[in-house]
PDB file of N, CA, C and O and ligand atoms in Angstrom:
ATOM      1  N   UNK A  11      89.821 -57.170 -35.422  1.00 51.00           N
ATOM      2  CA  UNK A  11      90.276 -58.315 -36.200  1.00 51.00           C
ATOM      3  C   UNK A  11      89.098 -59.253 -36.451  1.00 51.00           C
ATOM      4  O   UNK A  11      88.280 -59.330 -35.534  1.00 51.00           O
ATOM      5  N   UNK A  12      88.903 -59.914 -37.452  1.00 63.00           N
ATOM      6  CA  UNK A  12      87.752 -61.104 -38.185  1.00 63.00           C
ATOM      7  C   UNK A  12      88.306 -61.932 -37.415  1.00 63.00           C
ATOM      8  O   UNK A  12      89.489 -62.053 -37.094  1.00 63.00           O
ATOM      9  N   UNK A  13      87.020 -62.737 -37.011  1.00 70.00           N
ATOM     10  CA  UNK A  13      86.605 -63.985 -36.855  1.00 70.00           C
ATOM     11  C   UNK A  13      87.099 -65.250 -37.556  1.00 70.00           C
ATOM     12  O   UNK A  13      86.259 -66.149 -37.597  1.00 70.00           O
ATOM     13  N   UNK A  14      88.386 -65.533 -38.166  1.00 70.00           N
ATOM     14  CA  UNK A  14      88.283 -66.740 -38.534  1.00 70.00           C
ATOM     15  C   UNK A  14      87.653 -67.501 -39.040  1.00 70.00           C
ATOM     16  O   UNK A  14      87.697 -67.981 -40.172  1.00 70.00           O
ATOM     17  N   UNK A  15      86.739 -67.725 -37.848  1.00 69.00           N
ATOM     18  CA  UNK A  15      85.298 -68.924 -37.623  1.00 69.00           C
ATOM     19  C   UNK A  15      84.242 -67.992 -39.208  1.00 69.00           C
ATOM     20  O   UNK A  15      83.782 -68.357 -40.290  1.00 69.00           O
ATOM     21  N   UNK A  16      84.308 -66.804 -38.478  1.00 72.00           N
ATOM     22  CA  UNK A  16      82.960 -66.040 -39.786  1.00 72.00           C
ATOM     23  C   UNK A  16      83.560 -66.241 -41.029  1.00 72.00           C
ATOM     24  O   UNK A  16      82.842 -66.228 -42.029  1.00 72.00           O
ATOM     25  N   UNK A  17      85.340 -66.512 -41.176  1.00 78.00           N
ATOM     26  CA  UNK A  17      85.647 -65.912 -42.435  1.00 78.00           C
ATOM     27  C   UNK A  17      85.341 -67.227 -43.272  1.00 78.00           C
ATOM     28  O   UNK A  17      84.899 -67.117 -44.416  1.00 78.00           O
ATOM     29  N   UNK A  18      85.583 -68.509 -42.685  1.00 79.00           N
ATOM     30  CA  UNK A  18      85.236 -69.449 -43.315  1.00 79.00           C
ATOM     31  C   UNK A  18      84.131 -70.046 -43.631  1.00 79.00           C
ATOM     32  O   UNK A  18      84.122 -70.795 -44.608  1.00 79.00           O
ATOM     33  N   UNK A  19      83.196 -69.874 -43.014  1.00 75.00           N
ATOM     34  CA  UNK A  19      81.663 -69.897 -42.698  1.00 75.00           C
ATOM     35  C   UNK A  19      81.564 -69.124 -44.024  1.00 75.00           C
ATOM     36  O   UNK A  19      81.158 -69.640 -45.065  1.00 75.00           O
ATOM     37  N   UNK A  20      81.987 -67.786 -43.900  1.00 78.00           N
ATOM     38  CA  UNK A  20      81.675 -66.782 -45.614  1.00 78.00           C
ATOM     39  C   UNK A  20      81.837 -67.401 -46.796  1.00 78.00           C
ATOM     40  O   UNK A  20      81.287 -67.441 -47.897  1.00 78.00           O
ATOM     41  N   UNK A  21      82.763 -67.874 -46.232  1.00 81.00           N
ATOM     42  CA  UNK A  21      83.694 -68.474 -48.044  1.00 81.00           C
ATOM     43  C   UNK A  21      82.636 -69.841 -48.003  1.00 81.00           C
ATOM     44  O   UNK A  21      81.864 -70.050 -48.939  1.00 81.00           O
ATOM     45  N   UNK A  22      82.689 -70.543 -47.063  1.00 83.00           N
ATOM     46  CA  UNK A  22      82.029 -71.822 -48.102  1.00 83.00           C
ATOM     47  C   UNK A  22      80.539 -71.621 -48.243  1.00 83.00           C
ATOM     48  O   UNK A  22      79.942 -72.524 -48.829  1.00 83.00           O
ATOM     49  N   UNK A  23      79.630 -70.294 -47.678  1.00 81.00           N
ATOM     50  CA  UNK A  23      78.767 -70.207 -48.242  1.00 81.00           C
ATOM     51  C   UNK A  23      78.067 -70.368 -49.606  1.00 81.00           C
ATOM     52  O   UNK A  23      78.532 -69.747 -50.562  1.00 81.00           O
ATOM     53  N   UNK A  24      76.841 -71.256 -49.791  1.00 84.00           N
ATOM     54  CA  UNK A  24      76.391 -70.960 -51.549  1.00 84.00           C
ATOM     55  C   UNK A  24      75.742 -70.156 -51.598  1.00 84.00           C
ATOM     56  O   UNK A  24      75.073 -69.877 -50.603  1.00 84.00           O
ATOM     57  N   UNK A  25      75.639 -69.440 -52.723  1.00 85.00           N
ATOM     58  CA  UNK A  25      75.301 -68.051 -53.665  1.00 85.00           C
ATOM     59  C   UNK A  25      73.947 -68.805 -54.125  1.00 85.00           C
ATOM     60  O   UNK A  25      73.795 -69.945 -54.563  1.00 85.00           O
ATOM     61  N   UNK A  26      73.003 -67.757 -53.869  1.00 83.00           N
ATOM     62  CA  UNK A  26      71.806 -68.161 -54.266  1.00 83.00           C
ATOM     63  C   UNK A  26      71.706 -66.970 -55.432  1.00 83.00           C
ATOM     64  O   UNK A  26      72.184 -65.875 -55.135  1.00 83.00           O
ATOM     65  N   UNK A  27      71.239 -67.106 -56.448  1.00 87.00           N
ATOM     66  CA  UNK A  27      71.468 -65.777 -57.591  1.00 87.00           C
ATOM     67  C   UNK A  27      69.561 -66.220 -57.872  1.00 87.00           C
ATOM     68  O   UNK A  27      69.019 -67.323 -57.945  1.00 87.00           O
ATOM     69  N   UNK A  28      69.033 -64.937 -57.960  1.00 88.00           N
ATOM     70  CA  UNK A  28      67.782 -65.148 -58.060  1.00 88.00           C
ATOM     71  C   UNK A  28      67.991 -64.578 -59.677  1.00 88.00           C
ATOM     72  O   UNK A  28      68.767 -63.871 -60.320  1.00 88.00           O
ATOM     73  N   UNK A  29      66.644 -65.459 -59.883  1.00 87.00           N
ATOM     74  CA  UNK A  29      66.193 -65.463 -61.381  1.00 87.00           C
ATOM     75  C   UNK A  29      65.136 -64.333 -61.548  1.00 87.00           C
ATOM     76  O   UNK A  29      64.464 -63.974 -60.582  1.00 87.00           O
ATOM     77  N   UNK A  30      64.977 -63.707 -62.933  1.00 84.00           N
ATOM     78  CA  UNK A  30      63.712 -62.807 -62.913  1.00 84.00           C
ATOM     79  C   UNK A  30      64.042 -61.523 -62.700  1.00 84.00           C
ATOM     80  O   UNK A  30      65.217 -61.176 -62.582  1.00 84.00           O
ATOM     81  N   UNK A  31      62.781 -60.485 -62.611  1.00 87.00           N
ATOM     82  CA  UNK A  31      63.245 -59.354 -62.103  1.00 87.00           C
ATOM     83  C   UNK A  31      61.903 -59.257 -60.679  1.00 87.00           C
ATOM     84  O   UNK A  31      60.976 -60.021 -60.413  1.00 87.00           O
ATOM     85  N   UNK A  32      62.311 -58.115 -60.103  1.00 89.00           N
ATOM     86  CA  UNK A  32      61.426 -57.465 -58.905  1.00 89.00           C
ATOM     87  C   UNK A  32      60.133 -57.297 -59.818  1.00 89.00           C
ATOM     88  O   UNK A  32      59.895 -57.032 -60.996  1.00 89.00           O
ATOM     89  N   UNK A  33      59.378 -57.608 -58.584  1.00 89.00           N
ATOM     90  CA  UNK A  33      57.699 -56.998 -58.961  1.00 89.00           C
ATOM     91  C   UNK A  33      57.840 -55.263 -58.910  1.00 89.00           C
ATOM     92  O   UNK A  33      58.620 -54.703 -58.140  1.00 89.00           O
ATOM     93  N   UNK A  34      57.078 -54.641 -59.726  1.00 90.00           N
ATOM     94  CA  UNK A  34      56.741 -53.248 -59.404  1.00 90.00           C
ATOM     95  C   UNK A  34      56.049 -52.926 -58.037  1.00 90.00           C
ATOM     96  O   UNK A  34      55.418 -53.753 -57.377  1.00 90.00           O
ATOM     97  N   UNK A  35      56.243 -51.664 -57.713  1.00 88.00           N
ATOM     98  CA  UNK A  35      55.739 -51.563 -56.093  1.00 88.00           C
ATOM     99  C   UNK A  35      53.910 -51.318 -56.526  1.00 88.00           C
ATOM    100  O   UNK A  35      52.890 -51.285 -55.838  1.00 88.00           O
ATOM    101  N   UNK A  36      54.147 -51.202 -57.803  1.00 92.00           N
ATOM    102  CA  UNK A  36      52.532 -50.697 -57.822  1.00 92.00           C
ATOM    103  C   UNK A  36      51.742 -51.601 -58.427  1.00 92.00           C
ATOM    104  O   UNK A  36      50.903 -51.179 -59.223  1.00 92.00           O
ATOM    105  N   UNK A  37      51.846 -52.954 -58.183  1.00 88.00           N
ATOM    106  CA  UNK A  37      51.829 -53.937 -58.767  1.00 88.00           C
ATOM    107  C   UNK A  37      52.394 -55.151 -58.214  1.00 88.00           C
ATOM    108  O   UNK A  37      52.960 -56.001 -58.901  1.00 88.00           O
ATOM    109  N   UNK A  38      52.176 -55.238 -56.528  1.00 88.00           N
ATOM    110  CA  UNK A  38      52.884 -56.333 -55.868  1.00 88.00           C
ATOM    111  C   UNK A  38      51.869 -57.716 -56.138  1.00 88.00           C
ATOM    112  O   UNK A  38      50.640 -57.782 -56.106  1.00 88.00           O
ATOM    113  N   UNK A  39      52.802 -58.688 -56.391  1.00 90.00           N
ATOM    114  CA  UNK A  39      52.275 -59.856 -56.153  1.00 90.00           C
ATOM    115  C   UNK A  39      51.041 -60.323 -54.673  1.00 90.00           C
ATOM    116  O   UNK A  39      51.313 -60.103 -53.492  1.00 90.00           O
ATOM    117  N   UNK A  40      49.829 -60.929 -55.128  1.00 91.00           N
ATOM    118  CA  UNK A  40      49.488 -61.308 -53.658  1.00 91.00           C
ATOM    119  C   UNK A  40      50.529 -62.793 -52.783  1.00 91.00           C
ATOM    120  O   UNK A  40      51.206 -63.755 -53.149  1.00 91.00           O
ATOM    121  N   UNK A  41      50.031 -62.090 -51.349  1.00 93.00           N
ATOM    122  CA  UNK A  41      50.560 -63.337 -50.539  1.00 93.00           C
ATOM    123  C   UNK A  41      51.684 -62.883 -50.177  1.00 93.00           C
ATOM    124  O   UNK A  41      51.833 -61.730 -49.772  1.00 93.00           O
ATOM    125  N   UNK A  42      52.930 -64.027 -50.314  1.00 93.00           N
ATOM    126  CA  UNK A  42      54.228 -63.163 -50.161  1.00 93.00           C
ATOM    127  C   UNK A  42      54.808 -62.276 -51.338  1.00 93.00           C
ATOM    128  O   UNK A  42      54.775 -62.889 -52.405  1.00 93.00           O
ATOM    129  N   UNK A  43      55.231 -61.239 -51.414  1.00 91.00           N
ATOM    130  CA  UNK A  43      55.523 -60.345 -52.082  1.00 91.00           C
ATOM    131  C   UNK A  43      56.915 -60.918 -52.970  1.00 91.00           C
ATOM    132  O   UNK A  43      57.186 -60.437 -54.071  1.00 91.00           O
ATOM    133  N   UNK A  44      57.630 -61.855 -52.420  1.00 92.00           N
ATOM    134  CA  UNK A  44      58.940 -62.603 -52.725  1.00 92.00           C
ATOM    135  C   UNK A  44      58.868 -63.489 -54.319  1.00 92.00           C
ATOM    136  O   UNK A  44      59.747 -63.672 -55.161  1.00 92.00           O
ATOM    137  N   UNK A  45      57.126 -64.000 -54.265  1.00 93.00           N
ATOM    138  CA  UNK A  45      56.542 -65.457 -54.377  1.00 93.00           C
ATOM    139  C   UNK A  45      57.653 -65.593 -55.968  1.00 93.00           C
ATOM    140  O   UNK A  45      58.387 -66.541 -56.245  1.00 93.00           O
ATOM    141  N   UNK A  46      57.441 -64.344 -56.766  1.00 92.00           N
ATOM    142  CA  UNK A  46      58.137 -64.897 -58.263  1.00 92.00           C
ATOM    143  C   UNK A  46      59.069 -65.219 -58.268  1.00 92.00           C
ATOM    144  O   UNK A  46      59.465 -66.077 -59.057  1.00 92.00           O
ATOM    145  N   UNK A  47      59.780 -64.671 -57.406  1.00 94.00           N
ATOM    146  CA  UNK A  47      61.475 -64.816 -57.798  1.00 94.00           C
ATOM    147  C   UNK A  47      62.234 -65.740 -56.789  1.00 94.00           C
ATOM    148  O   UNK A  47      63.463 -65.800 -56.838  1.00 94.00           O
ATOM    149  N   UNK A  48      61.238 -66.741 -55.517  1.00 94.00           N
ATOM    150  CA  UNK A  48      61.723 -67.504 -54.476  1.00 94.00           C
ATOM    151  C   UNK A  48      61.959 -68.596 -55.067  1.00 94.00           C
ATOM    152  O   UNK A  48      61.202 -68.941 -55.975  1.00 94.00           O
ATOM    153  N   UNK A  49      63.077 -69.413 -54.694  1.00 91.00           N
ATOM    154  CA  UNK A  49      64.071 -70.688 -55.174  1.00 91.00           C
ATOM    155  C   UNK A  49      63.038 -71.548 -54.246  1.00 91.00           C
ATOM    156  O   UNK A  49      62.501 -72.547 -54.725  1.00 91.00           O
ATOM    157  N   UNK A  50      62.803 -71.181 -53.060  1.00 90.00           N
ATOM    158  CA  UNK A  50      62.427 -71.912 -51.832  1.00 90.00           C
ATOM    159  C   UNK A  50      60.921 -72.690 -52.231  1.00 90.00           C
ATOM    160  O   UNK A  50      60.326 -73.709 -51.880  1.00 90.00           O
ATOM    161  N   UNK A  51      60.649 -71.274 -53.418  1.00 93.00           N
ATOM    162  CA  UNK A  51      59.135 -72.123 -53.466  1.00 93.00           C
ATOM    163  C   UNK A  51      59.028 -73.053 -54.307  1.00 93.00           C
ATOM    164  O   UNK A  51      58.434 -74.113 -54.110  1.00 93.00           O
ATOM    165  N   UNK A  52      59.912 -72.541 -55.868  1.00 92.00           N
ATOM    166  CA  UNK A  52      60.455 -73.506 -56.725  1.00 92.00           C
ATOM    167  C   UNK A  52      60.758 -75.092 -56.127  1.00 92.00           C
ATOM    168  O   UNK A  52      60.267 -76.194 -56.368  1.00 92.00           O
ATOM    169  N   UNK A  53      61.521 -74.739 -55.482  1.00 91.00           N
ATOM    170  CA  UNK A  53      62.212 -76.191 -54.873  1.00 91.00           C
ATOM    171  C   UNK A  53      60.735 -77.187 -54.046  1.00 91.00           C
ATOM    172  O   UNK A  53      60.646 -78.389 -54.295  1.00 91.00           O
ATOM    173  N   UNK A  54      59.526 -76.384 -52.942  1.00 93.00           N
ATOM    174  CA  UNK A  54      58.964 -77.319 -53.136  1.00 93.00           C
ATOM    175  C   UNK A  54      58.200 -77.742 -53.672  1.00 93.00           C
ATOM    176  O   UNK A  54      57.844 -78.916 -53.583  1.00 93.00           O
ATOM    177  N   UNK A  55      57.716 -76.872 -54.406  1.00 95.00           N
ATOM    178  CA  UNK A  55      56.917 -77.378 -55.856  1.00 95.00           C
ATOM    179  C   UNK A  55      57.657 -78.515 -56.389  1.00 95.00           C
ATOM    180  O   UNK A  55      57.181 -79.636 -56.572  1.00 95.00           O
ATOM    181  N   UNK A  56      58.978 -78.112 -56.649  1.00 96.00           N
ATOM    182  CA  UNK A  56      59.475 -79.495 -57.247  1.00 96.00           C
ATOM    183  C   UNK A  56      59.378 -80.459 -56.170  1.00 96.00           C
ATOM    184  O   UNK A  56      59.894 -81.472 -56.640  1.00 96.00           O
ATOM    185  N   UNK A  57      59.030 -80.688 -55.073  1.00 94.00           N
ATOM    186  CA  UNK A  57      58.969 -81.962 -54.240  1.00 94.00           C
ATOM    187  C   UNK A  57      57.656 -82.058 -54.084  1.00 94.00           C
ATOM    188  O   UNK A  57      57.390 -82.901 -53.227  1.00 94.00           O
ATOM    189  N   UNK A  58      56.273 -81.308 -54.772  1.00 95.00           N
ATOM    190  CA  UNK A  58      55.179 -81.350 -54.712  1.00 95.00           C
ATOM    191  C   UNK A  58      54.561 -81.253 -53.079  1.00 95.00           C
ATOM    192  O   UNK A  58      53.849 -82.073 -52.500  1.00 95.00           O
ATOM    193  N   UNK A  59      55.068 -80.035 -52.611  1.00 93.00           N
ATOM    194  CA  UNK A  59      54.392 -79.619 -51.849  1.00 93.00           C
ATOM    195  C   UNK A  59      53.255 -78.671 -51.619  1.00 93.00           C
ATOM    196  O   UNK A  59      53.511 -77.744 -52.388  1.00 93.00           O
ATOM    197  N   UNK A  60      52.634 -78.511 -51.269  1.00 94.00           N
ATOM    198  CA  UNK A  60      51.491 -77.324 -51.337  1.00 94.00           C
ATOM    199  C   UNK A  60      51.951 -76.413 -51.212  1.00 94.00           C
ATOM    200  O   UNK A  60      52.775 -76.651 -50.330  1.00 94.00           O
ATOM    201  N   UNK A  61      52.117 -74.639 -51.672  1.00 94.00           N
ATOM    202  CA  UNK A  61      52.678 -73.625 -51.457  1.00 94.00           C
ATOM    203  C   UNK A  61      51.662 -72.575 -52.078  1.00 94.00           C
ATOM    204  O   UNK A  61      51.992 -71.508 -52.597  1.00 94.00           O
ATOM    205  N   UNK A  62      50.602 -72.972 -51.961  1.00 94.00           N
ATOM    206  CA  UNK A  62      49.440 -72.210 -51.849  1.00 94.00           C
ATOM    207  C   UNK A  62      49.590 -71.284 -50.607  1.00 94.00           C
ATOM    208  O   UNK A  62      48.982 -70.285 -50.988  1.00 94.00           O
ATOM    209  N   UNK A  63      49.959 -71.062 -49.564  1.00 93.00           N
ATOM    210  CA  UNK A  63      50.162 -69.995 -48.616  1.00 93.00           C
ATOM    211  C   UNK A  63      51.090 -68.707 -49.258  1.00 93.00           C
ATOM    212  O   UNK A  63      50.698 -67.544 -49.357  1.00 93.00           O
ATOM    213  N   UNK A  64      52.246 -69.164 -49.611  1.00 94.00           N
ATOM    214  CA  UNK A  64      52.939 -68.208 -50.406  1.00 94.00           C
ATOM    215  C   UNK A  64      52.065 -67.554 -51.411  1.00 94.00           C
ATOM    216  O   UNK A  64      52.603 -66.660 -52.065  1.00 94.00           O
ATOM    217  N   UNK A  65      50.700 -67.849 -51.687  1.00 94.00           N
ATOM    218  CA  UNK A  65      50.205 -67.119 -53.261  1.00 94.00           C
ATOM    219  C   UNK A  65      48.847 -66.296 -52.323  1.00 94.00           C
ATOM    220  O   UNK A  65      48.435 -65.136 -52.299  1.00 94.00           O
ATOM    221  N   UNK A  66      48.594 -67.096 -51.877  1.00 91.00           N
ATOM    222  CA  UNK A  66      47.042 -66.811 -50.934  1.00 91.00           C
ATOM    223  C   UNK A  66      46.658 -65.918 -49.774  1.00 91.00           C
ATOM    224  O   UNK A  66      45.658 -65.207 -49.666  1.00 91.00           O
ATOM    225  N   UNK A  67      47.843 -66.136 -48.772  1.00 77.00           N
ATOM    226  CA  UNK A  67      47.896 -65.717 -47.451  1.00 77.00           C
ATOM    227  C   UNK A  67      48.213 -64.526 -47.564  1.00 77.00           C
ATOM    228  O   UNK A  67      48.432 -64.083 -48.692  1.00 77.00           O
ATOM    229  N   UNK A  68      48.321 -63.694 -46.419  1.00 84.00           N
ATOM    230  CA  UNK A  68      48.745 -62.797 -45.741  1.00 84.00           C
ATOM    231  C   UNK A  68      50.303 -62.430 -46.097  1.00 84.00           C
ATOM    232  O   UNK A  68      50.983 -63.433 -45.879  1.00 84.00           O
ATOM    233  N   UNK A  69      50.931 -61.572 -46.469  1.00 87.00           N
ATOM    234  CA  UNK A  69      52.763 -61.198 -46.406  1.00 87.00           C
ATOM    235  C   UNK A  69      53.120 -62.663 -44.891  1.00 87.00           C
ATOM    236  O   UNK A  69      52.508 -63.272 -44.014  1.00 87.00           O
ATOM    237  N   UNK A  70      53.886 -62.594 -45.216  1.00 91.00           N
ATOM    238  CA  UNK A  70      54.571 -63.942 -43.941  1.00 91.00           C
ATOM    239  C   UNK A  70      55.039 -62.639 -42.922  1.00 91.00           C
ATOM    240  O   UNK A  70      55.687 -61.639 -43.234  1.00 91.00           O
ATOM    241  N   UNK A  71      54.474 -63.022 -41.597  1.00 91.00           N
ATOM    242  CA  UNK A  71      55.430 -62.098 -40.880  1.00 91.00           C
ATOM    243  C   UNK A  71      56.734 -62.279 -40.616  1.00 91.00           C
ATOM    244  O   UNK A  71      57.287 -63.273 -41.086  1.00 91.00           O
ATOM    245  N   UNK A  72      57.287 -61.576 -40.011  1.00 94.00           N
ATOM    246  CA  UNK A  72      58.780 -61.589 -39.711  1.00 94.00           C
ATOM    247  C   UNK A  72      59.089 -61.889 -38.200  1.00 94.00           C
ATOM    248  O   UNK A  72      59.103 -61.009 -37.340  1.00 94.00           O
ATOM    249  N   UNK A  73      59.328 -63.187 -37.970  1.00 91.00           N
ATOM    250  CA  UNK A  73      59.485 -63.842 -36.744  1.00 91.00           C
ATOM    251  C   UNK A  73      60.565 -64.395 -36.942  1.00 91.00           C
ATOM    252  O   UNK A  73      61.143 -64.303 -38.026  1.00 91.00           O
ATOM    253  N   UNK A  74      61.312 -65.478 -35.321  1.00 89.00           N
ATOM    254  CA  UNK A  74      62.148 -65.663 -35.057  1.00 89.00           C
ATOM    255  C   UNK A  74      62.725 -67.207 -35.443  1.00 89.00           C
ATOM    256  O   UNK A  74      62.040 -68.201 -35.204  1.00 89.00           O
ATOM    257  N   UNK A  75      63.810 -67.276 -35.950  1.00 83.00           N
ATOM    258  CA  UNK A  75      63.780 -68.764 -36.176  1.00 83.00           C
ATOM    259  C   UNK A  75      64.762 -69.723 -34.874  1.00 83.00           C
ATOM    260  O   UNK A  75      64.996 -69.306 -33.739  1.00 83.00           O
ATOM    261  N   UNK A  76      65.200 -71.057 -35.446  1.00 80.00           N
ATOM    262  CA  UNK A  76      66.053 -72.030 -34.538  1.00 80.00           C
ATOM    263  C   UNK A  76      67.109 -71.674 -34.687  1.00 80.00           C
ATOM    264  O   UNK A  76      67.948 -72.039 -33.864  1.00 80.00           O
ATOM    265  N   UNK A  77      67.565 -70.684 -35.969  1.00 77.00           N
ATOM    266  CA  UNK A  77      69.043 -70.270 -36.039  1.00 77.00           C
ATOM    267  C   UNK A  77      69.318 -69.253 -35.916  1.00 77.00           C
ATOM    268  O   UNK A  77      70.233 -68.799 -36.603  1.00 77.00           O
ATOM    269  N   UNK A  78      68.581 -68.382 -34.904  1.00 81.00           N
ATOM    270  CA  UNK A  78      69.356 -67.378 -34.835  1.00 81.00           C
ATOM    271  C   UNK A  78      68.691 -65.866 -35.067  1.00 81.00           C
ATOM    272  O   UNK A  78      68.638 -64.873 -34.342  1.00 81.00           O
ATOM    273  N   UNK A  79      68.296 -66.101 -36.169  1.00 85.00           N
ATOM    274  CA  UNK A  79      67.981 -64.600 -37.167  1.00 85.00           C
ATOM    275  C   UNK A  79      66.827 -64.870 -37.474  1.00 85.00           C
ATOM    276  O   UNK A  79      66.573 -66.020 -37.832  1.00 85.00           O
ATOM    277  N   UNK A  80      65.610 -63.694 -37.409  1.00 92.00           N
ATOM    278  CA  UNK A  80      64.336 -63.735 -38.024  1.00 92.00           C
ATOM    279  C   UNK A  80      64.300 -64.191 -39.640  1.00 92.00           C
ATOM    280  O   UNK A  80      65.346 -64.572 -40.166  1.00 92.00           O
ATOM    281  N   UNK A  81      63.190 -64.142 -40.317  1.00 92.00           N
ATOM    282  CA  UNK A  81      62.845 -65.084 -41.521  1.00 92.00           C
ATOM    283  C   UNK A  81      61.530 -64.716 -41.897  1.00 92.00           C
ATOM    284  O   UNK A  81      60.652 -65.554 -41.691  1.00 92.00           O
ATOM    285  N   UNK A  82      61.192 -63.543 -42.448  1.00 94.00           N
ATOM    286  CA  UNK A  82      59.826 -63.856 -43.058  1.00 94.00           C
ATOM    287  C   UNK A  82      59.080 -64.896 -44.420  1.00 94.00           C
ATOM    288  O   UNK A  82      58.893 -64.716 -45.623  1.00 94.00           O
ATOM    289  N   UNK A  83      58.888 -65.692 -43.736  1.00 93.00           N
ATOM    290  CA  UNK A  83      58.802 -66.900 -44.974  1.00 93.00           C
ATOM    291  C   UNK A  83      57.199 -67.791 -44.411  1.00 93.00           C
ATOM    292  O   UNK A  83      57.027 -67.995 -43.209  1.00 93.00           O
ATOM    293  N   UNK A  84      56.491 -68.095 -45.120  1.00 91.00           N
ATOM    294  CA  UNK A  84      55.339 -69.210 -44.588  1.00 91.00           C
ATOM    295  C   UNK A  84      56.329 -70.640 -43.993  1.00 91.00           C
ATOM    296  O   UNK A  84      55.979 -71.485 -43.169  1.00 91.00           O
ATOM    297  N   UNK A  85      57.584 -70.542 -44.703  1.00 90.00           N
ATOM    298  CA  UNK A  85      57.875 -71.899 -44.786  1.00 90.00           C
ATOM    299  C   UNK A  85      59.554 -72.276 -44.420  1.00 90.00           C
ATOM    300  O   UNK A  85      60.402 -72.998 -44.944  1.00 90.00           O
ATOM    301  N   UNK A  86      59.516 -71.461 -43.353  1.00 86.00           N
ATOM    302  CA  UNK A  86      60.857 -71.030 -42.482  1.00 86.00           C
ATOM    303  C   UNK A  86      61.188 -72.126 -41.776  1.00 86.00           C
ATOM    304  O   UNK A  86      62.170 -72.792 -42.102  1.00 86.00           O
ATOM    305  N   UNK A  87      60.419 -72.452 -40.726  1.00 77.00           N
ATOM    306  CA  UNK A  87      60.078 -73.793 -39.897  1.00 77.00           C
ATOM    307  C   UNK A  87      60.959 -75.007 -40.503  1.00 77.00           C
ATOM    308  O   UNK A  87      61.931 -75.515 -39.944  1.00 77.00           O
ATOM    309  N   UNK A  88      60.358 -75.411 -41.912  1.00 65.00           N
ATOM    310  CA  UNK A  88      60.444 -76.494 -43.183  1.00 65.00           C
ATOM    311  C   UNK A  88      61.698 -76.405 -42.652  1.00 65.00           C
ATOM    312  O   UNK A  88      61.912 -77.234 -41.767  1.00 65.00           O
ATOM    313  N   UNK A  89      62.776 -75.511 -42.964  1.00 58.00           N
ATOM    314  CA  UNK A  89      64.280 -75.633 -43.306  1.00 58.00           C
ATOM    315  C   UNK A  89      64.743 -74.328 -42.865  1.00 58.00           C
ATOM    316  O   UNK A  89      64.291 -73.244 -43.234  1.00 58.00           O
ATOM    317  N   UNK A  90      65.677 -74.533 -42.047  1.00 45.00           N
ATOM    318  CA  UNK A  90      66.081 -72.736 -41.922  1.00 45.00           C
ATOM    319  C   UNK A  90      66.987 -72.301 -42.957  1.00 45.00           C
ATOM    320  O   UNK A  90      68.213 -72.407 -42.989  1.00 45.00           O
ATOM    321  N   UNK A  91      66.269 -71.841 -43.719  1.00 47.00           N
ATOM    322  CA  UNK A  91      67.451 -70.963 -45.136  1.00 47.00           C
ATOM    323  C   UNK A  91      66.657 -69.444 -45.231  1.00 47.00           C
ATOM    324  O   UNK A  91      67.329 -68.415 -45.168  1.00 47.00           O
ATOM    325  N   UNK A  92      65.611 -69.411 -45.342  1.00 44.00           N
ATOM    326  CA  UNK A  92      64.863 -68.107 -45.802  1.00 44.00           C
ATOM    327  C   UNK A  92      65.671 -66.963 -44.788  1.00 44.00           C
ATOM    328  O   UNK A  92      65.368 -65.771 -44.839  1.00 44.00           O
TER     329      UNK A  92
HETATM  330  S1  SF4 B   7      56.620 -67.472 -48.094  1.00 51.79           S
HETATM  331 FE1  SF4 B   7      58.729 -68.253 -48.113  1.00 51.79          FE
HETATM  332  S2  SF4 B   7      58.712 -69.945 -49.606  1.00 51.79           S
HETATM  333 FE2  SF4 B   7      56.874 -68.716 -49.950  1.00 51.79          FE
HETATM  334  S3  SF4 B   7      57.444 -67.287 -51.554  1.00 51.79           S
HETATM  335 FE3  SF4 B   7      57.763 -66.255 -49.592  1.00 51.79          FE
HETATM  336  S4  SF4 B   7      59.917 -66.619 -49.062  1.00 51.79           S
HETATM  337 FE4  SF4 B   7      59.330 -68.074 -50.681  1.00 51.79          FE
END
């Protein structure tokens, strides 16, 4: 039997619908591989943050966050959504 607790948690979740299409595999973006089609980065650009790591750096590894579930993101820490 469901969780209740999960089923409502599901439902009032928001839908993030990404814009764009996938990079080709033969033809990945540098940095994070995500970088074109991330809302996350959009969003702090729009608050004028630096997000030069997302273009520059290394793939983000895949580590652990405060909520729970790993997150490969430069910018996981910021906000737990990634
Ligand atoms: S590192 Fe995080 S914020 Fe940057 S593009 Fe990748 S997922 Fe988006």
């Amino acid at each position: 039997m469901d969780d209740p607790r999960c089923t409502r948690r599901e439902q009032s979740r928001q839908r993030i619908l990404l814009q764009g299409d996938p990079p080709t595999p033969a033809n990945s973006p540098t940095g994070c591989r995500f970088r074109t089609r991330c809302w996350r980065k959009a969003e702090l650009e729009a608050q004028g943050a630096d997000t030069t790591p997302c273009v520059v750096e290394m793939e983000p590894p895949l580590e652990a966050t405060a909520v729970g579930h790993p997150a490969a993101c430069h910018f996981a820490a910021v906000r737990d959504v990634v």
